[in-house]
Amino acid sequence: MIDLTGKSALVTGGSRGIGRAIALRLATQGADVAFSYRGNEAAAKETAAAIEALGRRALPVQADVSDPAAADTLVKTALEAFGKIDILVNNAGVTRDDLIMRMSLDDWRTVLETNLFGAFYVIKAVTRPMLKAKGGRIINITSVSGQAGQIGQANYSSAKAGLIGLTKATARELASRGITSNAVAPGFVLTELTQDLPENLMKQLTDATPLGRFGTTEEIASAVAFLASDEAAFITGQILGVDGGLVMM
């Protein structure tokens, strides 16, 4: 049984999709959860209410993590509310898909700044309090796109590949103080974004996945909860694929 009682977590991009499932799973296992959201206040309020219904404290914070000042403020707000951050999950991400020759510089920059720079800013802000506490769990949500590359996703694949390097560098830097850094690499997952894909594309994607189906947000959240727990205390610098066998490294 994964027990996170007494732990405080911060999840970026936690109001919807995979981020929401992660926030709820951490709360289910006993953690208080702060989470950032960019614009959808209604979704943030609903997620906060669901966390509180589980008997845990919830703290929704509007913040765009691609802004380093906002990332700093996000961490400070969580620290003020909970007194500590035991678990950081970098989940905030955007996509701006296009072929390289057509991709605008703005779309390149936006995806890198949110998905990779944003994770760096939040890790940087949380490092000092975790070092003082002599412990912590950092979990970054990367993607099979960062492992294998994806047509039309040069920006997203680059950001997610960069997140893998950031995960490993963070693991090496912070290991001596009992802080672990790992990543979860989802495959094709059923979310609000993917449920409306054309049927022929859904079949292509499931055919490419050895287990023959899409994953669920709860399955990604289960992997995160494990890496956040004491059960994973001797695991660091690892990329855990939760992808139905799509990418076998």
Tab-separated table of C-alpha atoms in Angstrom:
chain	number	residue	atom	x	y	z
A	1	MET	CA	0.000	0.000	0.000
A	2	ILE	CA	1.451	3.340	-1.052
A	3	ASP	CA	1.175	5.658	1.949
A	4	LEU	CA	1.733	9.377	1.412
A	5	THR	CA	0.132	10.451	4.703
A	6	GLY	CA	1.651	13.698	5.954
A	7	LYS	CA	3.255	14.498	2.589
A	8	SER	CA	2.728	17.690	0.622
A	9	ALA	CA	2.744	17.629	-3.169
A	10	LEU	CA	2.898	20.225	-5.917
A	11	VAL	CA	1.594	19.245	-9.372
A	12	THR	CA	1.968	21.635	-12.298
A	13	GLY	CA	-0.879	21.605	-14.798
A	14	GLY	CA	-3.064	19.758	-12.322
A	15	SER	CA	-6.592	20.833	-13.198
A	16	ARG	CA	-7.320	18.497	-16.118
A	17	GLY	CA	-6.298	15.285	-17.852
A	18	ILE	CA	-3.213	13.447	-16.614
A	19	GLY	CA	-2.378	16.224	-14.119
A	20	ARG	CA	-5.799	15.988	-12.491
A	21	ALA	CA	-5.538	12.198	-12.227
A	22	ILE	CA	-2.118	12.570	-10.587
A	23	ALA	CA	-3.381	15.177	-8.109
A	24	LEU	CA	-6.321	12.966	-7.132
A	25	ARG	CA	-4.177	9.833	-6.805
A	26	LEU	CA	-1.661	11.586	-4.535
A	27	ALA	CA	-4.563	12.862	-2.409
A	28	THR	CA	-6.109	9.380	-2.316
A	29	GLN	CA	-2.818	8.050	-0.924
A	30	GLY	CA	-2.846	10.719	1.806
A	31	ALA	CA	-0.998	13.786	0.464
A	32	ASP	CA	-2.114	17.406	0.558
A	33	VAL	CA	-1.933	18.761	-2.989
A	34	ALA	CA	-1.161	22.179	-4.423
A	35	PHE	CA	-1.514	22.420	-8.184
A	36	SER	CA	-1.095	25.050	-10.852
A	37	TYR	CA	-3.467	25.800	-13.686
A	38	ARG	CA	-3.128	28.298	-16.483
A	39	GLY	CA	-6.592	29.542	-17.337
A	40	ASN	CA	-9.476	27.155	-16.660
A	41	GLU	CA	-10.657	28.300	-13.236
A	42	ALA	CA	-13.796	26.136	-13.316
A	43	ALA	CA	-11.751	22.968	-13.854
A	44	ALA	CA	-9.329	24.030	-11.102
A	45	LYS	CA	-12.175	24.568	-8.620
A	46	GLU	CA	-13.689	21.199	-9.505
A	47	THR	CA	-10.352	19.405	-9.015
A	48	ALA	CA	-9.758	21.212	-5.707
A	49	ALA	CA	-13.228	20.143	-4.500
A	50	ALA	CA	-12.499	16.530	-5.486
A	51	ILE	CA	-9.226	16.597	-3.493
A	52	GLU	CA	-10.999	18.068	-0.459
A	53	ALA	CA	-13.724	15.415	-0.759
A	54	LEU	CA	-10.934	12.878	-0.154
A	55	GLY	CA	-10.191	14.617	3.155
A	56	ARG	CA	-6.991	16.337	1.980
A	57	ARG	CA	-6.051	19.989	1.636
A	58	ALA	CA	-6.124	21.428	-1.883
A	59	LEU	CA	-4.461	24.599	-3.136
A	60	PRO	CA	-5.173	25.654	-6.726
A	61	VAL	CA	-2.762	28.381	-7.940
A	62	GLN	CA	-3.114	30.190	-11.255
A	63	ALA	CA	0.384	30.249	-12.759
A	64	ASP	CA	2.069	29.989	-16.146
A	65	VAL	CA	5.248	28.049	-15.374
A	66	SER	CA	6.942	29.327	-18.547
A	67	ASP	CA	7.361	32.587	-16.599
A	68	PRO	CA	10.206	32.104	-14.069
A	69	ALA	CA	8.694	34.666	-11.663
A	70	ALA	CA	5.361	32.819	-11.735
A	71	ALA	CA	7.138	29.496	-11.094
A	72	ASP	CA	8.901	31.040	-8.077
A	73	THR	CA	5.624	32.420	-6.737
A	74	LEU	CA	3.904	29.046	-7.243
A	75	VAL	CA	6.497	27.273	-5.094
A	76	LYS	CA	6.445	30.011	-2.430
A	77	THR	CA	2.635	29.881	-2.248
A	78	ALA	CA	2.684	26.092	-1.759
A	79	LEU	CA	5.409	26.383	0.891
A	80	GLU	CA	3.466	29.059	2.772
A	81	ALA	CA	0.308	26.935	2.747
A	82	PHE	CA	1.823	23.537	3.579
A	83	GLY	CA	5.182	24.394	5.181
A	84	LYS	CA	7.048	22.006	2.850
A	85	ILE	CA	7.006	20.360	-0.566
A	86	ASP	CA	7.842	16.660	-0.381
A	87	ILE	CA	6.745	15.790	-3.920
A	88	LEU	CA	7.024	17.823	-7.124
A	89	VAL	CA	5.351	16.591	-10.309
A	90	ASN	CA	6.176	18.589	-13.442
A	91	ASN	CA	3.214	17.857	-15.687
A	92	ALA	CA	2.362	21.230	-17.284
A	93	GLY	CA	2.635	21.025	-21.038
A	94	VAL	CA	1.322	22.343	-24.334
A	95	THR	CA	1.444	21.178	-27.946
A	96	ARG	CA	1.725	23.254	-31.132
A	97	ASP	CA	2.098	20.560	-33.779
A	98	ASP	CA	3.330	21.247	-37.327
A	99	LEU	CA	5.978	20.047	-39.749
A	100	ILE	CA	9.417	21.607	-39.246
A	101	MET	CA	9.348	23.612	-42.472
A	102	ARG	CA	5.977	25.120	-41.517
A	103	MET	CA	6.491	25.475	-37.758
A	104	SER	CA	6.509	29.090	-36.587
A	105	LEU	CA	9.270	30.253	-34.281
A	106	ASP	CA	6.579	31.224	-31.769
A	107	ASP	CA	5.206	27.665	-31.751
A	108	TRP	CA	8.731	26.265	-31.336
A	109	ARG	CA	9.468	28.648	-28.468
A	110	THR	CA	6.111	28.284	-26.670
A	111	VAL	CA	6.378	24.495	-26.394
A	112	LEU	CA	10.019	24.536	-25.244
A	113	GLU	CA	9.379	27.319	-22.721
A	114	THR	CA	6.378	25.595	-21.127
A	115	ASN	CA	7.335	21.924	-21.283
A	116	LEU	CA	11.086	22.151	-20.619
A	117	PHE	CA	11.985	25.613	-19.294
A	118	GLY	CA	8.920	25.563	-17.016
A	119	ALA	CA	10.014	22.283	-15.428
A	120	PHE	CA	13.508	23.707	-14.890
A	121	TYR	CA	12.139	26.878	-13.247
A	122	VAL	CA	9.985	24.897	-10.787
A	123	ILE	CA	12.785	22.421	-9.989
A	124	LYS	CA	15.157	25.345	-9.393
A	125	ALA	CA	12.641	26.969	-7.019
A	126	VAL	CA	11.976	23.776	-5.054
A	127	THR	CA	15.604	22.613	-4.753
A	128	ARG	CA	16.610	24.749	-1.755
A	129	PRO	CA	13.655	23.740	0.467
A	130	MET	CA	14.118	20.074	-0.491
A	131	LEU	CA	17.849	20.273	0.300
A	132	LYS	CA	17.043	21.772	3.703
A	133	ALA	CA	14.562	18.951	4.333
A	134	LYS	CA	17.201	16.399	3.215
A	135	GLY	CA	14.680	14.612	1.050
A	136	GLY	CA	12.112	14.877	-1.710
A	137	ARG	CA	10.671	13.331	-4.831
A	138	ILE	CA	10.805	15.031	-8.239
A	139	ILE	CA	8.801	13.369	-11.021
A	140	ASN	CA	8.729	14.787	-14.541
A	141	ILE	CA	6.107	13.776	-17.092
A	142	THR	CA	7.914	13.208	-20.373
A	143	SER	CA	6.536	11.261	-23.363
A	144	VAL	CA	7.233	8.533	-25.881
A	145	SER	CA	7.640	11.479	-28.286
A	146	GLY	CA	10.770	12.437	-26.356
A	147	GLN	CA	12.149	8.911	-26.647
A	148	ALA	CA	11.331	8.062	-30.268
A	149	GLY	CA	10.545	11.396	-31.945
A	150	GLN	CA	7.268	12.141	-33.684
A	151	ILE	CA	6.425	13.591	-37.093
A	152	GLY	CA	4.958	17.068	-36.717
A	153	GLN	CA	6.217	17.388	-33.149
A	154	ALA	CA	9.811	18.630	-33.452
A	155	ASN	CA	9.116	21.157	-30.678
A	156	TYR	CA	7.297	18.719	-28.367
A	157	SER	CA	9.740	15.827	-28.988
A	158	SER	CA	12.692	18.163	-28.318
A	159	ALA	CA	11.145	19.479	-25.102
A	160	LYS	CA	10.290	16.010	-23.816
A	161	ALA	CA	13.737	14.645	-24.747
A	162	GLY	CA	15.252	17.614	-22.927
A	163	LEU	CA	13.131	16.728	-19.904
A	164	ILE	CA	14.759	13.279	-19.846
A	165	GLY	CA	18.215	14.915	-19.699
A	166	LEU	CA	17.011	17.339	-17.027
A	167	THR	CA	15.633	14.415	-14.983
A	168	LYS	CA	18.984	12.608	-15.030
A	169	ALA	CA	21.091	15.709	-14.312
A	170	THR	CA	18.795	16.589	-11.388
A	171	ALA	CA	19.073	13.008	-10.080
A	172	ARG	CA	22.878	13.193	-10.061
A	173	GLU	CA	23.010	16.648	-8.443
A	174	LEU	CA	20.547	15.968	-5.629
A	175	ALA	CA	21.042	12.268	-4.814
A	176	SER	CA	23.490	12.895	-1.969
A	177	ARG	CA	20.726	14.682	-0.035
A	178	GLY	CA	18.140	11.918	-0.393
A	179	ILE	CA	16.239	13.611	-3.222
A	180	THR	CA	15.217	11.396	-6.138
A	181	SER	CA	14.415	12.550	-9.670
A	182	ASN	CA	12.600	10.293	-12.124
A	183	ALA	CA	10.343	10.626	-15.145
A	184	VAL	CA	7.237	8.885	-16.399
A	185	ALA	CA	6.888	8.531	-20.177
A	186	PRO	CA	3.230	7.985	-21.144
A	187	GLY	CA	2.271	6.451	-24.457
A	188	PHE	CA	-1.111	7.131	-26.048
A	189	VAL	CA	-3.498	7.976	-23.239
A	190	LEU	CA	-7.245	8.606	-23.325
A	191	THR	CA	-7.818	12.247	-22.350
A	192	GLU	CA	-10.097	15.071	-23.461
A	193	LEU	CA	-7.538	15.777	-26.205
A	194	THR	CA	-7.363	12.238	-27.629
A	195	GLN	CA	-10.908	10.945	-27.216
A	196	ASP	CA	-12.105	12.810	-30.327
A	197	LEU	CA	-9.396	11.515	-32.683
A	198	PRO	CA	-10.666	10.003	-35.967
A	199	GLU	CA	-11.428	6.295	-35.714
A	200	ASN	CA	-8.815	5.304	-38.316
A	201	LEU	CA	-6.091	7.170	-36.421
A	202	MET	CA	-7.165	5.577	-33.116
A	203	LYS	CA	-6.818	2.165	-34.807
A	204	GLN	CA	-3.340	3.022	-36.124
A	205	LEU	CA	-2.214	4.068	-32.644
A	206	THR	CA	-3.621	1.008	-30.892
A	207	ASP	CA	-2.170	-1.277	-33.589
A	208	ALA	CA	1.264	0.264	-32.914
A	209	THR	CA	0.921	-0.452	-29.167
A	210	PRO	CA	1.772	-4.072	-28.228
A	211	LEU	CA	-0.915	-4.171	-25.527
A	212	GLY	CA	-3.410	-3.049	-28.180
A	213	ARG	CA	-5.145	-0.173	-26.392
A	214	PHE	CA	-4.777	3.361	-25.116
A	215	GLY	CA	-3.663	3.887	-21.536
A	216	THR	CA	-5.735	5.681	-18.921
A	217	THR	CA	-4.824	8.753	-16.916
A	218	GLU	CA	-5.190	6.636	-13.764
A	219	GLU	CA	-2.478	4.262	-15.010
A	220	ILE	CA	-0.070	7.193	-15.407
A	221	ALA	CA	-1.061	8.455	-11.946
A	222	SER	CA	-0.335	5.022	-10.417
A	223	ALA	CA	3.251	5.147	-11.714
A	224	VAL	CA	3.703	8.666	-10.335
A	225	ALA	CA	2.327	7.664	-6.920
A	226	PHE	CA	4.787	4.758	-6.769
A	227	LEU	CA	7.770	6.986	-7.637
A	228	ALA	CA	6.579	9.511	-5.023
A	229	SER	CA	6.486	6.880	-2.283
A	230	ASP	CA	8.994	5.348	0.110
A	231	GLU	CA	8.749	2.147	-1.950
A	232	ALA	CA	10.762	3.953	-4.667
A	233	ALA	CA	13.457	5.349	-2.346
A	234	PHE	CA	16.290	3.571	-4.204
A	235	ILE	CA	15.107	4.557	-7.690
A	236	THR	CA	16.522	7.721	-9.263
A	237	GLY	CA	17.455	8.969	-12.722
A	238	GLN	CA	15.052	6.505	-14.357
A	239	ILE	CA	12.522	6.919	-17.154
A	240	LEU	CA	9.487	4.709	-16.521
A	241	GLY	CA	7.576	3.996	-19.722
A	242	VAL	CA	3.838	3.606	-19.178
A	243	ASP	CA	3.034	3.061	-22.823
A	244	GLY	CA	1.703	-0.439	-23.390
A	245	GLY	CA	5.064	-1.481	-24.824
A	246	LEU	CA	5.147	1.196	-27.546
A	247	VAL	CA	8.769	2.166	-26.905
A	248	MET	CA	11.068	-0.573	-25.647
A	249	MET	CA	14.439	0.863	-24.682
